[in-house]
């Protein structure tokens, strides 16, 4: 695909005025396009964003979408927060008007190779690890996409960087992959695959299909870094062309990253490198060992030296809200895993610990099968406190097999009860298996409040 240089004379419509929508609008404007942004919201945040874009000459309309105005554009870009079954998107599709995602739009202006990272869980940690390992090697890397939390910009901002990087690294969600046409990674990384976002998809299959769009432009030159122990992913990638490299805690083949004893090891056709011991990885959890294996293998394929990779792993400080140790007090350890917004992520969190757990579960109910948690909870001799919109259903699905209490009150009530129910030697793990939107704006706010409450209780106890 040829890199787009200019949008002179072309009309671009952007649906959505979140961070991705604003970034796409600026990119289109900088490239000479005639830009129109449509946003349903009329709140203070939307008005502020509209003002910012209008000040540089971009047309923005708040309130109900005007189908005719959007349909008249040559290219229609949809922000990832806009569901594809929403009214305006359905109407456009019914009239034969195709739409693309913001990363797809940005990719058309990338002038260097792309590492694209997707998967149900572990995407952000893996993408940020890859970036650190390549930077440790002295390579210029531009990280963006679905990273969130203010840790990296939308993809469209990367398309405006002055100097072309050695690598673009994008984390891509299923929502962003749903609008892919030309996006083609040089190296594609797929961390794992499990049911998620069933509040937005009508079936697991629909979610998997969107995830599978990372493969849509694969050819024999493509490189794929895949989880060697994930059977759902193996099925999805079965007929995808390109060269495959696997990662797994056990041996994963002749071109792979795996554990040789306790050593992170990368084996390629021409070499085998022992990189770092598991005990030296500064991240909690067995699932993070897999993230390290995926990142190390990807960095090796991108030309990084073994020394750079091992040094970079050792320096990686981890990310907030992902099996993040908050404090140990009175022989009880408190861990913030608020980013675990689906059952599979929570299973990974639970299985990362060998000690007894008190697991805090709950939040917005998006219809997942919570009985999948039982095996892991029983294996760790875990107790569970359940709360929020999903609390009743969690209690009903777990009560026959797990010691579980339902706390119907506030989040503060949940933490107060946990403080009294935890025994010395326990780890209290906030790993909710649900989104936060019933009580909080996002998982970051939930995790921050958890840390705040825990430290408040610690201070009171110490007084």
Tab-separated table of C-alpha atoms in Angstrom:
chain	number	residue	atom	x	y	z
A	1	UNK	CA	0.000	0.000	0.000
A	2	UNK	CA	1.268	3.489	-0.838
A	3	UNK	CA	1.562	5.950	2.019
A	4	UNK	CA	-0.969	8.777	1.720
A	5	UNK	CA	0.740	12.155	1.530
A	6	UNK	CA	-2.100	14.602	1.144
A	7	UNK	CA	-5.860	14.873	1.526
A	8	UNK	CA	-6.156	18.057	-0.509
A	9	UNK	CA	-9.616	18.262	-2.024
A	10	UNK	CA	-10.910	15.300	-0.025
A	11	UNK	CA	-13.710	15.423	2.542
A	12	UNK	CA	-13.353	13.496	5.797
A	13	UNK	CA	-16.150	12.937	8.333
A	14	UNK	CA	-15.293	11.890	11.888
A	15	UNK	CA	-17.973	10.365	14.129
A	16	UNK	CA	-17.106	10.863	17.790
A	17	UNK	CA	-15.202	13.553	19.670
A	18	UNK	CA	-13.200	11.480	22.125
A	19	UNK	CA	-9.398	11.412	22.117
A	20	UNK	CA	-9.260	9.261	18.972
A	21	UNK	CA	-11.815	11.376	17.120
A	22	UNK	CA	-9.998	14.613	17.913
A	23	UNK	CA	-6.669	13.099	16.862
A	24	UNK	CA	-8.109	11.850	13.559
A	25	UNK	CA	-9.641	15.265	12.899
A	26	UNK	CA	-6.310	17.010	13.469
A	27	UNK	CA	-4.495	14.532	11.229
A	28	UNK	CA	-7.021	14.959	8.428
A	29	UNK	CA	-6.852	18.746	8.765
A	30	UNK	CA	-3.024	18.794	8.808
A	31	UNK	CA	-3.017	16.702	5.633
A	32	UNK	CA	-5.236	19.204	3.855
A	33	UNK	CA	-8.606	17.525	4.156
A	34	UNK	CA	-11.980	19.217	4.505
A	35	UNK	CA	-12.947	17.924	7.944
A	36	UNK	CA	-16.363	17.584	9.554
A	37	UNK	CA	-16.805	16.140	13.063
A	38	UNK	CA	-20.144	14.921	14.408
A	39	UNK	CA	-20.690	14.250	18.121
A	40	UNK	CA	-23.983	13.341	19.800
A	41	UNK	CA	-22.929	14.653	23.205
A	42	UNK	CA	-23.441	18.283	24.154
A	43	UNK	CA	-21.908	18.201	27.646
A	44	UNK	CA	-19.114	20.448	28.904
A	45	UNK	CA	-16.372	18.070	27.782
A	46	UNK	CA	-17.796	17.807	24.274
A	47	UNK	CA	-18.188	21.587	24.016
A	48	UNK	CA	-14.584	22.067	25.095
A	49	UNK	CA	-13.337	19.573	22.512
A	50	UNK	CA	-15.455	21.182	19.816
A	51	UNK	CA	-14.053	24.592	20.691
A	52	UNK	CA	-10.487	23.314	20.406
A	53	UNK	CA	-11.086	21.980	16.906
A	54	UNK	CA	-13.116	24.975	15.732
A	55	UNK	CA	-10.275	27.275	16.791
A	56	UNK	CA	-8.022	25.682	14.176
A	57	UNK	CA	-10.682	25.746	11.457
A	58	UNK	CA	-12.382	22.350	11.753
A	59	UNK	CA	-16.172	22.162	11.429
A	60	UNK	CA	-17.790	20.455	14.434
A	61	UNK	CA	-21.479	19.761	15.011
A	62	UNK	CA	-22.813	18.663	18.397
A	63	UNK	CA	-26.157	16.959	18.887
A	64	UNK	CA	-28.015	14.503	16.626
A	65	UNK	CA	-25.944	13.146	13.734
A	66	UNK	CA	-26.912	14.516	10.321
A	67	UNK	CA	-26.769	11.460	8.090
A	68	UNK	CA	-26.728	13.380	4.811
A	69	UNK	CA	-23.792	15.521	5.930
A	70	UNK	CA	-21.740	12.534	7.052
A	71	UNK	CA	-22.656	10.449	4.008
A	72	UNK	CA	-21.406	13.178	1.670
A	73	UNK	CA	-17.815	12.693	2.871
A	74	UNK	CA	-15.373	10.623	0.869
A	75	UNK	CA	-14.047	8.924	4.014
A	76	UNK	CA	-15.948	8.282	7.254
A	77	UNK	CA	-13.891	7.553	10.376
A	78	UNK	CA	-15.538	6.107	13.496
A	79	UNK	CA	-14.118	6.541	16.982
A	80	UNK	CA	-13.748	3.248	18.927
A	81	UNK	CA	-16.299	4.373	21.514
A	82	UNK	CA	-19.084	4.397	18.895
A	83	UNK	CA	-20.803	0.957	18.758
A	84	UNK	CA	-21.229	-0.406	15.257
A	85	UNK	CA	-24.876	-1.181	15.918
A	86	UNK	CA	-25.644	2.437	16.785
A	87	UNK	CA	-28.225	4.210	14.642
A	88	UNK	CA	-25.984	6.369	12.461
A	89	UNK	CA	-23.560	3.548	11.669
A	90	UNK	CA	-26.386	1.179	10.726
A	91	UNK	CA	-27.968	3.820	8.499
A	92	UNK	CA	-24.687	4.463	6.701
A	93	UNK	CA	-24.152	0.729	6.196
A	94	UNK	CA	-27.707	0.270	4.912
A	95	UNK	CA	-26.981	2.931	2.296
A	96	UNK	CA	-23.765	1.253	1.187
A	97	UNK	CA	-21.442	3.727	2.903
A	98	UNK	CA	-18.419	2.061	4.492
A	99	UNK	CA	-16.599	3.348	7.552
A	100	UNK	CA	-13.083	2.857	8.891
A	101	UNK	CA	-11.510	2.949	12.334
A	102	UNK	CA	-9.179	5.671	13.589
A	103	UNK	CA	-6.040	3.422	13.562
A	104	UNK	CA	-6.871	2.340	10.008
A	105	UNK	CA	-7.016	6.018	9.011
A	106	UNK	CA	-3.733	6.779	10.801
A	107	UNK	CA	-1.961	3.778	9.260
A	108	UNK	CA	-2.437	5.260	5.814
A	109	UNK	CA	0.092	7.940	6.788
A	110	UNK	CA	2.644	5.735	8.564
A	111	UNK	CA	6.012	5.723	6.828
A	112	UNK	CA	7.726	2.988	8.825
A	113	UNK	CA	7.081	-0.620	9.878
A	114	UNK	CA	4.261	-1.449	12.298
A	115	UNK	CA	4.113	-3.797	15.272
A	116	UNK	CA	0.422	-4.328	16.083
A	117	UNK	CA	-0.551	-5.886	19.423
A	118	UNK	CA	-3.987	-7.301	20.135
A	119	UNK	CA	-5.576	-9.971	22.335
A	120	UNK	CA	-8.178	-10.155	25.064
A	121	UNK	CA	-5.784	-9.508	27.955
A	122	UNK	CA	-2.209	-8.314	28.353
A	123	UNK	CA	-2.202	-5.997	25.327
A	124	UNK	CA	-1.058	-2.838	27.091
A	125	UNK	CA	1.662	-4.460	29.174
A	126	UNK	CA	2.988	-6.303	26.121
A	127	UNK	CA	2.917	-3.217	23.869
A	128	UNK	CA	4.692	-1.105	26.485
A	129	UNK	CA	7.250	-3.839	27.137
A	130	UNK	CA	8.015	-4.111	23.418
A	131	UNK	CA	8.471	-0.357	23.281
A	132	UNK	CA	10.831	-0.346	26.272
A	133	UNK	CA	12.940	-3.218	24.925
A	134	UNK	CA	13.364	-1.557	21.528
A	135	UNK	CA	14.184	1.799	23.116
A	136	UNK	CA	16.728	0.057	25.350
A	137	UNK	CA	18.273	-1.146	22.079
A	138	UNK	CA	18.557	2.449	20.857
A	139	UNK	CA	15.707	2.257	18.377
A	140	UNK	CA	13.279	5.135	17.911
A	141	UNK	CA	9.780	3.855	18.708
A	142	UNK	CA	6.371	5.545	18.495
A	143	UNK	CA	3.810	3.882	20.794
A	144	UNK	CA	0.084	4.553	20.579
A	145	UNK	CA	-3.389	3.204	19.969
A	146	UNK	CA	-5.616	1.696	22.642
A	147	UNK	CA	-3.042	2.049	25.453
A	148	UNK	CA	-5.164	4.588	27.342
A	149	UNK	CA	-4.666	6.040	30.785
A	150	UNK	CA	-2.656	8.921	29.348
A	151	UNK	CA	0.274	6.545	28.756
A	152	UNK	CA	0.317	6.896	24.957
A	153	UNK	CA	-1.566	8.883	22.302
A	154	UNK	CA	-4.093	7.736	19.692
A	155	UNK	CA	-2.638	6.312	16.501
A	156	UNK	CA	-3.366	9.483	14.519
A	157	UNK	CA	-0.969	11.506	16.646
A	158	UNK	CA	1.845	9.138	15.657
A	159	UNK	CA	1.164	9.893	11.994
A	160	UNK	CA	2.114	13.521	12.674
A	161	UNK	CA	5.496	12.925	14.355
A	162	UNK	CA	8.243	14.852	12.611
A	163	UNK	CA	10.825	12.065	12.358
A	164	UNK	CA	9.820	8.663	11.035
A	165	UNK	CA	10.423	6.121	13.844
A	166	UNK	CA	12.220	2.802	13.486
A	167	UNK	CA	8.939	1.155	14.533
A	168	UNK	CA	5.374	2.156	15.182
A	169	UNK	CA	3.832	0.082	17.983
A	170	UNK	CA	0.020	0.064	18.207
A	171	UNK	CA	-2.205	-1.627	20.750
A	172	UNK	CA	-5.453	-2.464	18.959
A	173	UNK	CA	-8.825	-3.317	20.499
A	174	UNK	CA	-11.541	-5.346	18.801
A	175	UNK	CA	-13.488	-2.117	18.255
A	176	UNK	CA	-10.534	-0.572	16.410
A	177	UNK	CA	-9.944	-3.717	14.361
A	178	UNK	CA	-13.583	-3.829	13.265
A	179	UNK	CA	-12.919	-0.984	10.836
A	180	UNK	CA	-9.756	-2.317	9.155
A	181	UNK	CA	-9.293	-2.152	5.383
A	182	UNK	CA	-5.590	-1.704	4.579
A	183	UNK	CA	-3.901	-1.954	7.994
A	184	UNK	CA	-1.104	-4.501	7.740
A	185	UNK	CA	1.418	-5.057	10.533
A	186	UNK	CA	4.984	-6.047	9.769
A	187	UNK	CA	4.841	-7.980	13.041
A	188	UNK	CA	1.470	-8.873	14.549
A	189	UNK	CA	1.283	-9.947	18.193
A	190	UNK	CA	-1.750	-11.809	19.562
A	191	UNK	CA	-1.530	-12.262	23.339
A	192	UNK	CA	-4.559	-14.544	23.907
A	193	UNK	CA	-8.221	-14.939	23.006
A	194	UNK	CA	-11.251	-15.399	25.275
A	195	UNK	CA	-14.844	-14.101	25.455
A	196	UNK	CA	-15.138	-10.380	26.247
A	197	UNK	CA	-17.268	-7.302	25.539
A	198	UNK	CA	-20.457	-9.326	25.344
A	199	UNK	CA	-22.308	-6.184	26.382
A	200	UNK	CA	-21.396	-4.773	22.963
A	201	UNK	CA	-21.254	-7.904	20.793
A	202	UNK	CA	-24.231	-10.165	20.204
A	203	UNK	CA	-22.033	-13.284	20.297
A	204	UNK	CA	-18.542	-14.492	21.131
A	205	UNK	CA	-18.105	-15.283	17.443
A	206	UNK	CA	-18.716	-11.644	16.479
A	207	UNK	CA	-16.052	-10.520	18.972
A	208	UNK	CA	-13.595	-13.114	17.651
A	209	UNK	CA	-14.252	-12.027	14.053
A	210	UNK	CA	-13.313	-8.440	14.851
A	211	UNK	CA	-10.182	-9.597	16.669
A	212	UNK	CA	-9.315	-11.715	13.634
A	213	UNK	CA	-9.226	-8.635	11.426
A	214	UNK	CA	-5.597	-8.173	12.467
A	215	UNK	CA	-4.949	-10.988	9.949
A	216	UNK	CA	-7.059	-9.576	7.114
A	217	UNK	CA	-4.113	-8.346	5.007
A	218	UNK	CA	-1.691	-11.132	5.893
A	219	UNK	CA	0.652	-12.461	3.224
A	220	UNK	CA	3.710	-14.701	3.092
A	221	UNK	CA	5.941	-11.868	4.371
A	222	UNK	CA	3.866	-11.345	7.527
A	223	UNK	CA	5.327	-12.260	10.923
A	224	UNK	CA	2.960	-13.441	13.663
A	225	UNK	CA	3.829	-13.746	17.353
A	226	UNK	CA	1.151	-16.019	18.829
A	227	UNK	CA	0.300	-17.577	22.174
A	228	UNK	CA	1.354	-21.200	21.757
A	229	UNK	CA	-1.044	-22.479	24.409
A	230	UNK	CA	-4.253	-20.775	23.269
A	231	UNK	CA	-6.530	-23.148	21.353
A	232	UNK	CA	-9.139	-20.507	20.502
A	233	UNK	CA	-6.400	-18.385	18.931
A	234	UNK	CA	-4.979	-21.389	17.085
A	235	UNK	CA	-8.389	-21.957	15.502
A	236	UNK	CA	-8.777	-18.292	14.552
A	237	UNK	CA	-5.304	-18.121	12.962
A	238	UNK	CA	-5.457	-21.559	11.336
A	239	UNK	CA	-5.331	-20.539	7.679
A	240	UNK	CA	-3.518	-17.209	8.031
A	241	UNK	CA	-0.467	-16.856	5.760
A	242	UNK	CA	2.912	-15.703	7.043
A	243	UNK	CA	5.664	-16.937	9.344
A	244	UNK	CA	4.620	-17.925	12.876
A	245	UNK	CA	6.552	-17.552	16.106
A	246	UNK	CA	5.106	-18.829	19.375
A	247	UNK	CA	5.465	-17.965	23.047
A	248	UNK	CA	4.551	-20.209	25.956
A	249	UNK	CA	5.799	-20.966	29.461
A	250	UNK	CA	6.538	-24.474	28.173
A	251	UNK	CA	8.548	-25.211	25.039
A	252	UNK	CA	6.689	-23.867	22.029
A	253	UNK	CA	8.620	-25.066	18.975
A	254	UNK	CA	11.739	-24.292	16.991
A	255	UNK	CA	11.021	-20.562	16.631
A	256	UNK	CA	9.681	-19.500	19.977
A	257	UNK	CA	10.029	-17.843	23.366
A	258	UNK	CA	9.629	-20.112	26.391
A	259	UNK	CA	10.972	-20.922	29.850
A	260	UNK	CA	14.040	-23.145	29.940
A	261	UNK	CA	13.909	-24.015	33.614
A	262	UNK	CA	13.508	-20.554	35.146
A	263	UNK	CA	15.135	-18.671	32.253
A	264	UNK	CA	13.288	-16.608	29.665
A	265	UNK	CA	14.648	-18.034	26.414
A	266	UNK	CA	14.210	-17.023	22.788
A	267	UNK	CA	15.046	-19.569	20.124
A	268	UNK	CA	15.140	-18.616	16.460
A	269	UNK	CA	16.513	-20.484	13.499
A	270	UNK	CA	19.946	-18.910	13.814
A	271	UNK	CA	20.311	-18.503	17.577
A	272	UNK	CA	19.162	-19.299	21.102
A	273	UNK	CA	19.337	-16.663	23.837
A	274	UNK	CA	18.854	-17.062	27.597
A	275	UNK	CA	17.708	-13.607	28.656
A	276	UNK	CA	16.618	-13.255	32.280
A	277	UNK	CA	15.518	-15.402	35.204
A	278	UNK	CA	11.847	-15.433	36.160
A	279	UNK	CA	12.732	-14.225	39.666
A	280	UNK	CA	14.315	-11.098	38.155
A	281	UNK	CA	11.159	-10.066	36.272
A	282	UNK	CA	9.799	-7.030	38.175
A	283	UNK	CA	6.141	-7.912	37.550
A	284	UNK	CA	3.700	-9.911	39.653
A	285	UNK	CA	1.977	-12.920	38.182
A	286	UNK	CA	2.431	-15.902	35.898
A	287	UNK	CA	0.423	-14.141	33.186
A	288	UNK	CA	3.079	-11.413	33.117
A	289	UNK	CA	5.705	-14.058	32.355
A	290	UNK	CA	3.758	-14.726	29.151
A	291	UNK	CA	3.654	-10.983	28.407
A	292	UNK	CA	7.436	-10.860	28.865
A	293	UNK	CA	7.900	-13.868	26.547
A	294	UNK	CA	5.742	-12.253	23.854
A	295	UNK	CA	7.593	-8.934	24.124
A	296	UNK	CA	11.047	-10.528	24.160
A	297	UNK	CA	10.277	-12.588	21.063
A	298	UNK	CA	8.860	-9.567	19.244
A	299	UNK	CA	11.842	-7.370	20.171
A	300	UNK	CA	14.220	-10.056	18.919
A	301	UNK	CA	12.364	-10.213	15.601
A	302	UNK	CA	12.576	-6.400	15.418
A	303	UNK	CA	16.363	-6.532	15.684
A	304	UNK	CA	17.028	-5.891	19.379
A	305	UNK	CA	20.072	-7.482	20.987
A	306	UNK	CA	19.775	-10.065	23.751
A	307	UNK	CA	21.523	-7.687	26.166
A	308	UNK	CA	19.060	-4.880	25.410
A	309	UNK	CA	16.114	-7.213	25.910
A	310	UNK	CA	17.304	-8.590	29.252
A	311	UNK	CA	18.227	-5.100	30.522
A	312	UNK	CA	14.915	-3.673	29.363
A	313	UNK	CA	12.868	-6.380	31.077
A	314	UNK	CA	14.760	-5.809	34.321
A	315	UNK	CA	14.027	-2.080	34.220
A	316	UNK	CA	10.313	-2.374	33.427
A	317	UNK	CA	8.347	-1.092	36.394
A	318	UNK	CA	4.943	-2.474	35.472
A	319	UNK	CA	1.673	-0.635	34.981
A	320	UNK	CA	-0.898	0.643	37.458
A	321	UNK	CA	-4.059	-1.389	38.066
A	322	UNK	CA	-2.497	-4.623	36.786
A	323	UNK	CA	-1.620	-6.945	39.717
A	324	UNK	CA	-0.135	-3.858	41.359
A	325	UNK	CA	0.978	-4.368	44.968
A	326	UNK	CA	-0.466	-1.568	47.088
A	327	UNK	CA	0.804	-2.390	50.583
A	328	UNK	CA	1.499	-5.204	53.030
A	329	UNK	CA	0.158	-4.498	56.508
A	330	UNK	CA	-0.565	-6.706	59.503
A	331	UNK	CA	0.521	-9.732	57.435
A	332	UNK	CA	-2.117	-8.984	54.776
A	333	UNK	CA	-1.092	-7.981	51.246
A	334	UNK	CA	-3.386	-5.750	49.172
A	335	UNK	CA	-3.175	-5.956	45.366
A	336	UNK	CA	-4.894	-3.726	42.782
A	337	UNK	CA	-5.864	-5.587	39.596
A	338	UNK	CA	-8.726	-3.255	38.623
A	339	UNK	CA	-7.866	-3.633	34.928
A	340	UNK	CA	-9.225	-7.203	35.103
A	341	UNK	CA	-12.576	-6.326	33.530
A	342	UNK	CA	-13.414	-9.814	32.232
A	343	UNK	CA	-13.453	-13.340	33.646
A	344	UNK	CA	-10.343	-14.519	31.800
A	345	UNK	CA	-8.268	-11.632	33.142
A	346	UNK	CA	-9.421	-12.385	36.682
A	347	UNK	CA	-8.556	-16.075	36.303
A	348	UNK	CA	-5.046	-14.998	35.264
A	349	UNK	CA	-4.850	-12.718	38.296
A	350	UNK	CA	-5.992	-15.435	40.706
A	351	UNK	CA	-3.634	-18.015	39.234
A	352	UNK	CA	-0.717	-15.614	39.662
A	353	UNK	CA	-0.716	-16.215	43.414
A	354	UNK	CA	0.031	-19.338	45.440
A	355	UNK	CA	-1.148	-17.994	48.808
A	356	UNK	CA	-4.716	-17.801	50.131
A	357	UNK	CA	-6.743	-15.100	48.460
A	358	UNK	CA	-9.679	-12.892	49.294
A	359	UNK	CA	-10.869	-11.831	45.841
A	360	UNK	CA	-13.081	-8.772	45.324
A	361	UNK	CA	-15.406	-9.400	42.369
A	362	UNK	CA	-18.079	-7.210	40.849
A	363	UNK	CA	-19.059	-4.246	38.728
A	364	UNK	CA	-21.123	-3.751	35.616
A	365	UNK	CA	-22.704	-7.004	34.460
A	366	UNK	CA	-21.935	-7.693	30.803
A	367	UNK	CA	-23.283	-11.227	30.766
A	368	UNK	CA	-20.188	-13.409	31.199
A	369	UNK	CA	-20.311	-16.867	32.767
A	370	UNK	CA	-18.911	-16.366	36.271
A	371	UNK	CA	-18.872	-20.097	36.995
A	372	UNK	CA	-15.617	-20.184	35.018
A	373	UNK	CA	-13.996	-18.588	38.093
A	374	UNK	CA	-14.784	-21.517	40.401
A	375	UNK	CA	-11.897	-23.820	39.495
A	376	UNK	CA	-9.255	-21.133	40.038
A	377	UNK	CA	-10.867	-19.849	43.227
A	378	UNK	CA	-11.005	-23.364	44.709
A	379	UNK	CA	-7.418	-24.153	43.692
A	380	UNK	CA	-6.176	-21.144	45.663
A	381	UNK	CA	-8.441	-21.773	48.652
A	382	UNK	CA	-9.928	-18.384	47.908
A	383	UNK	CA	-12.794	-16.495	49.482
A	384	UNK	CA	-14.774	-13.986	47.446
A	385	UNK	CA	-16.507	-10.709	48.225
A	386	UNK	CA	-18.947	-9.740	45.492
A	387	UNK	CA	-20.486	-6.343	44.913
A	388	UNK	CA	-22.041	-3.973	42.414
A	389	UNK	CA	-24.529	-4.562	39.608
A	390	UNK	CA	-23.222	-8.098	39.033
A	391	UNK	CA	-23.050	-8.977	42.749
A	392	UNK	CA	-26.244	-11.017	42.972
A	393	UNK	CA	-25.448	-13.096	39.898
A	394	UNK	CA	-21.870	-13.651	41.039
A	395	UNK	CA	-23.146	-14.844	44.415
A	396	UNK	CA	-25.659	-17.207	42.826
A	397	UNK	CA	-23.082	-18.765	40.477
A	398	UNK	CA	-20.316	-19.164	43.082
A	399	UNK	CA	-22.068	-19.935	46.375
A	400	UNK	CA	-22.267	-23.719	45.961
A	401	UNK	CA	-18.500	-24.076	45.517
A	402	UNK	CA	-16.768	-21.045	47.041
A	403	UNK	CA	-16.948	-19.152	50.332
A	404	UNK	CA	-18.629	-15.982	49.121
A	405	UNK	CA	-20.282	-12.931	50.680
A	406	UNK	CA	-22.393	-10.377	48.834
A	407	UNK	CA	-21.931	-6.768	50.019
A	408	UNK	CA	-24.827	-4.674	48.642
A	409	UNK	CA	-23.539	-1.314	49.879
A	410	UNK	CA	-20.899	1.125	48.707
A	411	UNK	CA	-17.383	0.309	47.513
A	412	UNK	CA	-16.113	1.635	50.820
A	413	UNK	CA	-18.335	-0.937	52.581
A	414	UNK	CA	-16.706	-3.676	50.475
A	415	UNK	CA	-13.175	-2.659	51.491
A	416	UNK	CA	-14.202	-2.273	55.141
A	417	UNK	CA	-15.664	-5.795	55.155
A	418	UNK	CA	-12.576	-7.174	53.386
A	419	UNK	CA	-10.374	-5.690	56.093
A	420	UNK	CA	-12.282	-7.646	58.722
A	421	UNK	CA	-12.626	-10.914	56.773
A	422	UNK	CA	-8.990	-11.223	55.611
A	423	UNK	CA	-6.781	-13.470	57.732
A	424	UNK	CA	-3.051	-12.986	58.393
A	425	UNK	CA	-1.148	-14.380	55.412
A	426	UNK	CA	-3.977	-13.595	52.962
A	427	UNK	CA	-3.691	-11.500	49.844
A	428	UNK	CA	-6.687	-9.257	49.181
A	429	UNK	CA	-6.959	-9.069	45.405
A	430	UNK	CA	-9.195	-6.540	43.656
A	431	UNK	CA	-9.673	-8.383	40.363
A	432	UNK	CA	-13.319	-7.634	39.558
A	433	UNK	CA	-13.985	-9.661	36.362
A	434	UNK	CA	-16.343	-6.826	35.357
A	435	UNK	CA	-16.189	-3.284	33.977
A	436	UNK	CA	-16.446	-0.453	36.489
A	437	UNK	CA	-19.214	1.636	34.953
A	438	UNK	CA	-21.887	0.833	37.543
A	439	UNK	CA	-19.906	2.724	40.212
A	440	UNK	CA	-16.984	4.489	38.523
A	441	UNK	CA	-16.056	6.349	35.349
A	442	UNK	CA	-13.441	3.728	34.421
A	443	UNK	CA	-11.212	1.000	35.832
A	444	UNK	CA	-8.526	3.579	36.678
A	445	UNK	CA	-10.874	5.486	38.971
A	446	UNK	CA	-11.931	2.216	40.628
A	447	UNK	CA	-8.323	1.161	41.173
A	448	UNK	CA	-7.263	4.567	42.457
A	449	UNK	CA	-10.134	4.598	44.970
A	450	UNK	CA	-9.236	1.083	46.112
A	451	UNK	CA	-5.652	2.185	46.783
A	452	UNK	CA	-6.884	5.323	48.554
A	453	UNK	CA	-9.222	3.367	50.835
A	454	UNK	CA	-6.616	0.730	51.644
A	455	UNK	CA	-4.021	3.329	52.595
A	456	UNK	CA	-6.627	5.206	54.645
A	457	UNK	CA	-7.406	2.067	56.637
A	458	UNK	CA	-3.688	1.371	57.101
A	459	UNK	CA	-3.123	4.882	58.455
A	460	UNK	CA	-6.076	4.585	60.852
A	461	UNK	CA	-4.778	1.251	62.142
A	462	UNK	CA	-1.305	2.689	62.693
A	463	UNK	CA	-2.565	5.727	64.643
